[in-house]
Amino acid sequence: MLIGHVKEITRYPVKSFQGENVKKTQVMDYGLYGDRSHAFKDESREDKFLTITQCRQMAQYKAAFSGAESLHAFPQLSITQPDGAIKQWGDPAILKDLEALSGRPLSLVRYAPSYVPLGAIEEAHLLMITSSSLNELSKVRGGNVDGRRFRPNLVIELLQDQPYSEENWLGKTLVIGKQVEIHVTSTCTRCMIITVHPDSAEKDPSLLAAVAKERNNQFGVYASVFQSGEIRMGDEIRLKE
């Protein structure tokens, strides 16, 4: 059954940095190609990464691959700093700046194109929201809510404009395009990260309060990958019978 189309595809090459919108990409066993494949390990805590939760200024950094996707090595990874300067992944100045901002000792982590563990990728392979749900939340808030705050991998345009109907997909399988299959596993419990503006890093606690009040702190759904392959913007999304 056709339920909608892929409106936006976003991957986050560096954990807790802004992501990049792409027109097409490979869905790997772990999620979108290169998603959270690079990160900053927080050496002050055991087996933990530095995230926006500990350092909200991370939201102002942008990460993007340049070049074709390859399973042998990632394309060049460029980092745009809050001041607009562009550096490459591994530049010691970025590490130094984030250590100063967070007050924590950090080290670089990079995984392979073929494998990124769930600890880096969050709780599941993919995070999805629908434009219908985002529009409904904007109405409740009385103003436009920036979808980037929710850090989705996929924004879905529904065939029928039914806000929060994605929660009815739990336990079901979706087919995206010609071959990708994903299994919807759970709703996404939101945290303070959605309160941080992606451009200014300013906090707005009222957004989290609204999601908690209106949706029991749930917004969007997680999914695991069953069948990998390529997806493109505009791909049909079907609910598997």
PDB file of C-alpha atoms in Angstrom:
ATOM      1  CA  MET A   1       0.000   0.000   0.000  1.00  0.00           C
ATOM      2  CA  LEU A   2       1.423   3.360  -1.060  1.00  0.00           C
ATOM      3  CA  ILE A   3       1.617   5.715   1.919  1.00  0.00           C
ATOM      4  CA  GLY A   4       3.885   8.524   0.759  1.00  0.00           C
ATOM      5  CA  HIS A   5       7.165   9.686  -0.723  1.00  0.00           C
ATOM      6  CA  VAL A   6      10.648  10.573   0.444  1.00  0.00           C
ATOM      7  CA  LYS A   7      10.690  14.359   0.834  1.00  0.00           C
ATOM      8  CA  GLU A   8      14.149  14.823   2.384  1.00  0.00           C
ATOM      9  CA  ILE A   9      17.198  12.627   2.988  1.00  0.00           C
ATOM     10  CA  THR A  10      19.713  13.795   5.589  1.00  0.00           C
ATOM     11  CA  ARG A  11      22.839  12.076   6.811  1.00  0.00           C
ATOM     12  CA  TYR A  12      25.093  13.269   9.617  1.00  0.00           C
ATOM     13  CA  PRO A  13      28.722  12.384   8.817  1.00  0.00           C
ATOM     14  CA  VAL A  14      29.844  13.727  12.206  1.00  0.00           C
ATOM     15  CA  LYS A  15      27.827  12.873  15.285  1.00  0.00           C
ATOM     16  CA  SER A  16      26.024  15.958  16.675  1.00  0.00           C
ATOM     17  CA  PHE A  17      27.150  18.233  13.828  1.00  0.00           C
ATOM     18  CA  GLN A  18      24.595  19.470  11.311  1.00  0.00           C
ATOM     19  CA  GLY A  19      24.035  17.017   8.501  1.00  0.00           C
ATOM     20  CA  GLU A  20      23.833  17.284   4.742  1.00  0.00           C
ATOM     21  CA  ASN A  21      20.787  16.910   2.544  1.00  0.00           C
ATOM     22  CA  VAL A  22      21.388  14.523  -0.339  1.00  0.00           C
ATOM     23  CA  LYS A  23      19.338  13.636  -3.383  1.00  0.00           C
ATOM     24  CA  LYS A  24      20.307   9.973  -3.264  1.00  0.00           C
ATOM     25  CA  THR A  25      22.404   7.644  -1.121  1.00  0.00           C
ATOM     26  CA  GLN A  26      22.978   4.033  -0.237  1.00  0.00           C
ATOM     27  CA  VAL A  27      21.119   2.552   2.694  1.00  0.00           C
ATOM     28  CA  MET A  28      23.671   0.342   4.403  1.00  0.00           C
ATOM     29  CA  ASP A  29      23.036  -2.347   7.012  1.00  0.00           C
ATOM     30  CA  TYR A  30      23.637   0.335   9.662  1.00  0.00           C
ATOM     31  CA  GLY A  31      21.562   3.115   8.027  1.00  0.00           C
ATOM     32  CA  LEU A  32      22.397   5.890   5.554  1.00  0.00           C
ATOM     33  CA  TYR A  33      25.892   5.722   4.073  1.00  0.00           C
ATOM     34  CA  GLY A  34      28.362   7.443   6.393  1.00  0.00           C
ATOM     35  CA  ASP A  35      25.766   8.441   8.984  1.00  0.00           C
ATOM     36  CA  ARG A  36      27.541   9.200  12.298  1.00  0.00           C
ATOM     37  CA  SER A  37      30.653   7.557  10.878  1.00  0.00           C
ATOM     38  CA  HIS A  38      32.874  10.222  12.490  1.00  0.00           C
ATOM     39  CA  ALA A  39      32.632  11.328  16.103  1.00  0.00           C
ATOM     40  CA  PHE A  40      34.439  12.857  19.048  1.00  0.00           C
ATOM     41  CA  LYS A  41      35.068  10.484  21.926  1.00  0.00           C
ATOM     42  CA  ASP A  42      34.645  12.048  25.349  1.00  0.00           C
ATOM     43  CA  GLU A  43      37.710  10.833  27.234  1.00  0.00           C
ATOM     44  CA  SER A  44      36.265  12.056  30.549  1.00  0.00           C
ATOM     45  CA  ARG A  45      33.560   9.369  30.376  1.00  0.00           C
ATOM     46  CA  GLU A  46      33.867   5.680  29.619  1.00  0.00           C
ATOM     47  CA  ASP A  47      32.721   4.686  26.125  1.00  0.00           C
ATOM     48  CA  LYS A  48      30.856   7.943  25.531  1.00  0.00           C
ATOM     49  CA  PHE A  49      30.793  10.419  22.656  1.00  0.00           C
ATOM     50  CA  LEU A  50      30.610  14.180  22.896  1.00  0.00           C
ATOM     51  CA  THR A  51      27.165  15.351  21.773  1.00  0.00           C
ATOM     52  CA  ILE A  52      25.022  18.461  21.757  1.00  0.00           C
ATOM     53  CA  THR A  53      23.827  17.436  25.217  1.00  0.00           C
ATOM     54  CA  GLN A  54      27.273  18.200  26.638  1.00  0.00           C
ATOM     55  CA  CYS A  55      28.283  20.889  24.123  1.00  0.00           C
ATOM     56  CA  ARG A  56      25.398  22.702  22.428  1.00  0.00           C
ATOM     57  CA  GLN A  57      27.766  24.628  20.141  1.00  0.00           C
ATOM     58  CA  MET A  58      28.310  21.405  18.171  1.00  0.00           C
ATOM     59  CA  ALA A  59      24.956  22.135  16.502  1.00  0.00           C
ATOM     60  CA  GLN A  60      26.565  25.069  14.687  1.00  0.00           C
ATOM     61  CA  TYR A  61      29.167  22.957  12.891  1.00  0.00           C
ATOM     62  CA  LYS A  62      28.262  21.451   9.517  1.00  0.00           C
ATOM     63  CA  ALA A  63      29.693  18.280   7.986  1.00  0.00           C
ATOM     64  CA  ALA A  64      29.493  17.138   4.378  1.00  0.00           C
ATOM     65  CA  PHE A  65      31.160  14.549   2.175  1.00  0.00           C
ATOM     66  CA  SER A  66      32.540  15.640  -1.213  1.00  0.00           C
ATOM     67  CA  GLY A  67      32.848  12.909  -3.780  1.00  0.00           C
ATOM     68  CA  ALA A  68      31.295   9.616  -4.749  1.00  0.00           C
ATOM     69  CA  GLU A  69      30.285   7.092  -2.118  1.00  0.00           C
ATOM     70  CA  SER A  70      32.753   4.231  -1.859  1.00  0.00           C
ATOM     71  CA  LEU A  71      33.003   1.135   0.310  1.00  0.00           C
ATOM     72  CA  HIS A  72      36.798   1.365   0.290  1.00  0.00           C
ATOM     73  CA  ALA A  73      37.097   4.787   1.910  1.00  0.00           C
ATOM     74  CA  PHE A  74      34.901   7.737   2.729  1.00  0.00           C
ATOM     75  CA  PRO A  75      35.005  10.752   0.414  1.00  0.00           C
ATOM     76  CA  GLN A  76      36.730  13.883   1.701  1.00  0.00           C
ATOM     77  CA  LEU A  77      34.865  15.218   4.735  1.00  0.00           C
ATOM     78  CA  SER A  78      34.613  18.988   5.025  1.00  0.00           C
ATOM     79  CA  ILE A  79      33.676  20.785   8.233  1.00  0.00           C
ATOM     80  CA  THR A  80      32.151  24.261   8.142  1.00  0.00           C
ATOM     81  CA  GLN A  81      32.763  26.042  11.434  1.00  0.00           C
ATOM     82  CA  PRO A  82      30.328  28.502  13.044  1.00  0.00           C
ATOM     83  CA  ASP A  83      32.410  31.397  11.697  1.00  0.00           C
ATOM     84  CA  GLY A  84      32.104  30.040   8.148  1.00  0.00           C
ATOM     85  CA  ALA A  85      35.683  28.769   7.876  1.00  0.00           C
ATOM     86  CA  ILE A  86      35.967  25.382   6.137  1.00  0.00           C
ATOM     87  CA  LYS A  87      38.390  22.770   7.412  1.00  0.00           C
ATOM     88  CA  GLN A  88      38.879  19.065   6.777  1.00  0.00           C
ATOM     89  CA  TRP A  89      38.160  16.248   9.209  1.00  0.00           C
ATOM     90  CA  GLY A  90      41.187  15.660  11.392  1.00  0.00           C
ATOM     91  CA  ASP A  91      42.268  19.301  11.546  1.00  0.00           C
ATOM     92  CA  PRO A  92      43.629  19.685  15.099  1.00  0.00           C
ATOM     93  CA  ALA A  93      42.094  23.167  15.356  1.00  0.00           C
ATOM     94  CA  ILE A  94      38.580  21.687  15.406  1.00  0.00           C
ATOM     95  CA  LEU A  95      39.469  19.285  18.185  1.00  0.00           C
ATOM     96  CA  LYS A  96      41.098  22.084  20.171  1.00  0.00           C
ATOM     97  CA  ASP A  97      38.065  24.359  19.783  1.00  0.00           C
ATOM     98  CA  LEU A  98      35.620  21.663  20.896  1.00  0.00           C
ATOM     99  CA  GLU A  99      37.792  20.776  23.889  1.00  0.00           C
ATOM    100  CA  ALA A 100      37.724  24.434  24.903  1.00  0.00           C
ATOM    101  CA  LEU A 101      33.958  24.726  24.404  1.00  0.00           C
ATOM    102  CA  SER A 102      33.127  21.496  26.235  1.00  0.00           C
ATOM    103  CA  GLY A 103      35.849  21.572  28.870  1.00  0.00           C
ATOM    104  CA  ARG A 104      36.531  17.892  28.149  1.00  0.00           C
ATOM    105  CA  PRO A 105      39.449  15.931  26.684  1.00  0.00           C
ATOM    106  CA  LEU A 106      38.497  14.536  23.288  1.00  0.00           C
ATOM    107  CA  SER A 107      39.798  12.158  20.654  1.00  0.00           C
ATOM    108  CA  LEU A 108      38.753  11.454  17.083  1.00  0.00           C
ATOM    109  CA  VAL A 109      36.768   8.369  16.111  1.00  0.00           C
ATOM    110  CA  ARG A 110      36.212   7.213  12.531  1.00  0.00           C
ATOM    111  CA  TYR A 111      34.483   4.031  11.426  1.00  0.00           C
ATOM    112  CA  ALA A 112      34.572   2.229   8.080  1.00  0.00           C
ATOM    113  CA  PRO A 113      32.057   2.861   5.257  1.00  0.00           C
ATOM    114  CA  SER A 114      30.812  -0.706   5.679  1.00  0.00           C
ATOM    115  CA  TYR A 115      30.186  -0.590   9.426  1.00  0.00           C
ATOM    116  CA  VAL A 116      29.080   1.988  11.988  1.00  0.00           C
ATOM    117  CA  PRO A 117      27.985   0.637  15.397  1.00  0.00           C
ATOM    118  CA  LEU A 118      24.625   1.470  16.916  1.00  0.00           C
ATOM    119  CA  GLY A 119      26.259   3.347  19.771  1.00  0.00           C
ATOM    120  CA  ALA A 120      27.352   6.035  17.346  1.00  0.00           C
ATOM    121  CA  ILE A 121      24.215   5.878  15.232  1.00  0.00           C
ATOM    122  CA  GLU A 122      21.921   6.403  18.250  1.00  0.00           C
ATOM    123  CA  GLU A 123      19.241   3.822  19.085  1.00  0.00           C
ATOM    124  CA  ALA A 124      18.386   2.452  15.657  1.00  0.00           C
ATOM    125  CA  HIS A 125      19.518   2.588  12.048  1.00  0.00           C
ATOM    126  CA  LEU A 126      17.140   5.289  10.809  1.00  0.00           C
ATOM    127  CA  LEU A 127      15.061   8.089  12.308  1.00  0.00           C
ATOM    128  CA  MET A 128      12.016   9.304  10.388  1.00  0.00           C
ATOM    129  CA  ILE A 129       9.493  12.099  10.775  1.00  0.00           C
ATOM    130  CA  THR A 130       6.587  13.127   8.565  1.00  0.00           C
ATOM    131  CA  SER A 131       5.900  16.608   7.244  1.00  0.00           C
ATOM    132  CA  SER A 132       2.303  16.206   8.466  1.00  0.00           C
ATOM    133  CA  SER A 133       3.431  15.743  12.063  1.00  0.00           C
ATOM    134  CA  LEU A 134       5.897  18.623  11.814  1.00  0.00           C
ATOM    135  CA  ASN A 135       3.204  20.917  10.430  1.00  0.00           C
ATOM    136  CA  GLU A 136       0.808  19.902  13.185  1.00  0.00           C
ATOM    137  CA  LEU A 137       3.395  20.613  15.866  1.00  0.00           C
ATOM    138  CA  SER A 138       4.029  24.006  14.260  1.00  0.00           C
ATOM    139  CA  LYS A 139       0.297  24.777  14.513  1.00  0.00           C
ATOM    140  CA  VAL A 140       0.265  23.833  18.197  1.00  0.00           C
ATOM    141  CA  ARG A 141       3.320  26.007  18.797  1.00  0.00           C
ATOM    142  CA  GLY A 142       1.866  28.924  16.868  1.00  0.00           C
ATOM    143  CA  GLY A 143       4.898  29.239  14.611  1.00  0.00           C
ATOM    144  CA  ASN A 144       7.148  27.268  12.291  1.00  0.00           C
ATOM    145  CA  VAL A 145       9.178  24.514  13.975  1.00  0.00           C
ATOM    146  CA  ASP A 146      12.502  23.858  12.252  1.00  0.00           C
ATOM    147  CA  GLY A 147      12.595  20.155  11.360  1.00  0.00           C
ATOM    148  CA  ARG A 148      16.380  20.126  11.717  1.00  0.00           C
ATOM    149  CA  ARG A 149      15.932  20.224  15.482  1.00  0.00           C
ATOM    150  CA  PHE A 150      14.719  16.607  15.355  1.00  0.00           C
ATOM    151  CA  ARG A 151      17.729  15.409  13.329  1.00  0.00           C
ATOM    152  CA  PRO A 152      15.786  13.002  11.068  1.00  0.00           C
ATOM    153  CA  ASN A 153      17.354  10.843   8.387  1.00  0.00           C
ATOM    154  CA  LEU A 154      14.148  10.837   6.367  1.00  0.00           C
ATOM    155  CA  VAL A 155      11.287  13.300   6.123  1.00  0.00           C
ATOM    156  CA  ILE A 156       8.251  11.605   4.625  1.00  0.00           C
ATOM    157  CA  GLU A 157       5.477  13.336   2.690  1.00  0.00           C
ATOM    158  CA  LEU A 158       2.319  11.344   3.364  1.00  0.00           C
ATOM    159  CA  LEU A 159      -0.273  10.601   0.703  1.00  0.00           C
ATOM    160  CA  GLN A 160      -2.966  11.312   3.287  1.00  0.00           C
ATOM    161  CA  ASP A 161      -2.262  14.258   5.582  1.00  0.00           C
ATOM    162  CA  GLN A 162      -2.634  12.480   8.917  1.00  0.00           C
ATOM    163  CA  PRO A 163      -0.342  13.836  11.653  1.00  0.00           C
ATOM    164  CA  TYR A 164       1.348  11.213  13.840  1.00  0.00           C
ATOM    165  CA  SER A 165       0.021   8.329  11.728  1.00  0.00           C
ATOM    166  CA  GLU A 166       3.630   7.082  11.558  1.00  0.00           C
ATOM    167  CA  GLU A 167       3.104   5.712  15.053  1.00  0.00           C
ATOM    168  CA  ASN A 168       0.716   3.192  13.471  1.00  0.00           C
ATOM    169  CA  TRP A 169       3.657   1.703  11.564  1.00  0.00           C
ATOM    170  CA  LEU A 170       5.276   0.198  14.657  1.00  0.00           C
ATOM    171  CA  GLY A 171       6.123  -3.445  14.063  1.00  0.00           C
ATOM    172  CA  LYS A 172       5.537  -3.101  10.317  1.00  0.00           C
ATOM    173  CA  THR A 173       7.797  -3.072   7.267  1.00  0.00           C
ATOM    174  CA  LEU A 174       8.153  -0.221   4.799  1.00  0.00           C
ATOM    175  CA  VAL A 175       9.518  -0.553   1.268  1.00  0.00           C
ATOM    176  CA  ILE A 176      11.343   2.507  -0.058  1.00  0.00           C
ATOM    177  CA  GLY A 177      11.917   2.764  -3.792  1.00  0.00           C
ATOM    178  CA  LYS A 178      12.663  -0.456  -5.604  1.00  0.00           C
ATOM    179  CA  GLN A 179      14.480  -2.552  -3.022  1.00  0.00           C
ATOM    180  CA  VAL A 180      15.101  -0.984   0.394  1.00  0.00           C
ATOM    181  CA  GLU A 181      13.096  -2.483   3.255  1.00  0.00           C
ATOM    182  CA  ILE A 182      13.024  -1.159   6.805  1.00  0.00           C
ATOM    183  CA  HIS A 183      11.238  -2.332   9.931  1.00  0.00           C
ATOM    184  CA  VAL A 184       9.691   0.335  12.159  1.00  0.00           C
ATOM    185  CA  THR A 185      10.712  -0.488  15.702  1.00  0.00           C
ATOM    186  CA  SER A 186       9.734   2.293  18.118  1.00  0.00           C
ATOM    187  CA  THR A 187       8.838   5.916  18.615  1.00  0.00           C
ATOM    188  CA  CYS A 188      11.605   8.399  19.419  1.00  0.00           C
ATOM    189  CA  THR A 189      11.734   9.747  22.958  1.00  0.00           C
ATOM    190  CA  ARG A 190      12.958  13.310  22.746  1.00  0.00           C
ATOM    191  CA  CYS A 191      15.597  15.032  24.889  1.00  0.00           C
ATOM    192  CA  MET A 192      17.103  18.491  25.305  1.00  0.00           C
ATOM    193  CA  ILE A 193      18.803  18.317  21.902  1.00  0.00           C
ATOM    194  CA  ILE A 194      15.603  19.528  20.181  1.00  0.00           C
ATOM    195  CA  THR A 195      15.739  22.688  22.301  1.00  0.00           C
ATOM    196  CA  VAL A 196      19.011  23.790  20.643  1.00  0.00           C
ATOM    197  CA  HIS A 197      18.709  25.988  17.553  1.00  0.00           C
ATOM    198  CA  PRO A 198      20.801  24.472  14.712  1.00  0.00           C
ATOM    199  CA  ASP A 199      22.255  27.828  13.659  1.00  0.00           C
ATOM    200  CA  SER A 200      22.592  29.895  16.836  1.00  0.00           C
ATOM    201  CA  ALA A 201      22.878  27.077  19.429  1.00  0.00           C
ATOM    202  CA  GLU A 202      20.455  29.061  21.595  1.00  0.00           C
ATOM    203  CA  LYS A 203      18.140  26.961  23.771  1.00  0.00           C
ATOM    204  CA  ASP A 204      14.354  27.038  23.741  1.00  0.00           C
ATOM    205  CA  PRO A 205      13.078  24.665  26.451  1.00  0.00           C
ATOM    206  CA  SER A 206       9.471  25.392  25.499  1.00  0.00           C
ATOM    207  CA  LEU A 207       9.722  23.113  22.440  1.00  0.00           C
ATOM    208  CA  LEU A 208      10.579  20.075  24.528  1.00  0.00           C
ATOM    209  CA  ALA A 209       7.810  21.035  26.949  1.00  0.00           C
ATOM    210  CA  ALA A 210       5.316  21.170  24.062  1.00  0.00           C
ATOM    211  CA  VAL A 211       6.348  17.754  22.727  1.00  0.00           C
ATOM    212  CA  ALA A 212       6.117  16.322  26.237  1.00  0.00           C
ATOM    213  CA  LYS A 213       2.646  17.789  26.730  1.00  0.00           C
ATOM    214  CA  GLU A 214       1.167  17.084  23.304  1.00  0.00           C
ATOM    215  CA  ARG A 215       2.870  13.797  22.411  1.00  0.00           C
ATOM    216  CA  ASN A 216       4.036  12.274  25.691  1.00  0.00           C
ATOM    217  CA  ASN A 217       7.579  13.280  24.661  1.00  0.00           C
ATOM    218  CA  GLN A 218       7.468  11.129  21.502  1.00  0.00           C
ATOM    219  CA  PHE A 219       8.128  12.529  18.028  1.00  0.00           C
ATOM    220  CA  GLY A 220       9.176  10.496  15.007  1.00  0.00           C
ATOM    221  CA  VAL A 221       9.898   6.786  14.657  1.00  0.00           C
ATOM    222  CA  TYR A 222      12.990   4.595  14.543  1.00  0.00           C
ATOM    223  CA  ALA A 223      13.518   1.834  12.005  1.00  0.00           C
ATOM    224  CA  SER A 224      16.035  -0.934  11.404  1.00  0.00           C
ATOM    225  CA  VAL A 225      17.312  -1.930   7.966  1.00  0.00           C
ATOM    226  CA  PHE A 226      16.096  -5.253   6.546  1.00  0.00           C
ATOM    227  CA  GLN A 227      17.204  -4.839   2.926  1.00  0.00           C
ATOM    228  CA  SER A 228      19.881  -2.371   1.850  1.00  0.00           C
ATOM    229  CA  GLY A 229      20.057  -0.512  -1.460  1.00  0.00           C
ATOM    230  CA  GLU A 230      19.785   2.948  -2.970  1.00  0.00           C
ATOM    231  CA  ILE A 231      17.135   5.505  -2.126  1.00  0.00           C
ATOM    232  CA  ARG A 232      16.360   8.812  -3.833  1.00  0.00           C
ATOM    233  CA  MET A 233      14.305  11.880  -3.073  1.00  0.00           C
ATOM    234  CA  GLY A 234      10.805  11.314  -4.394  1.00  0.00           C
ATOM    235  CA  ASP A 235      10.936   7.536  -3.969  1.00  0.00           C
ATOM    236  CA  GLU A 236       7.609   5.916  -3.211  1.00  0.00           C
ATOM    237  CA  ILE A 237       7.163   4.459   0.261  1.00  0.00           C
ATOM    238  CA  ARG A 238       4.878   1.473   0.647  1.00  0.00           C
ATOM    239  CA  LEU A 239       3.556  -0.326   3.687  1.00  0.00           C
ATOM    240  CA  LYS A 240       4.286  -3.998   3.135  1.00  0.00           C
ATOM    241  CA  GLU A 241       1.213  -6.162   3.438  1.00  0.00           C
TER     242      GLU A 241
END
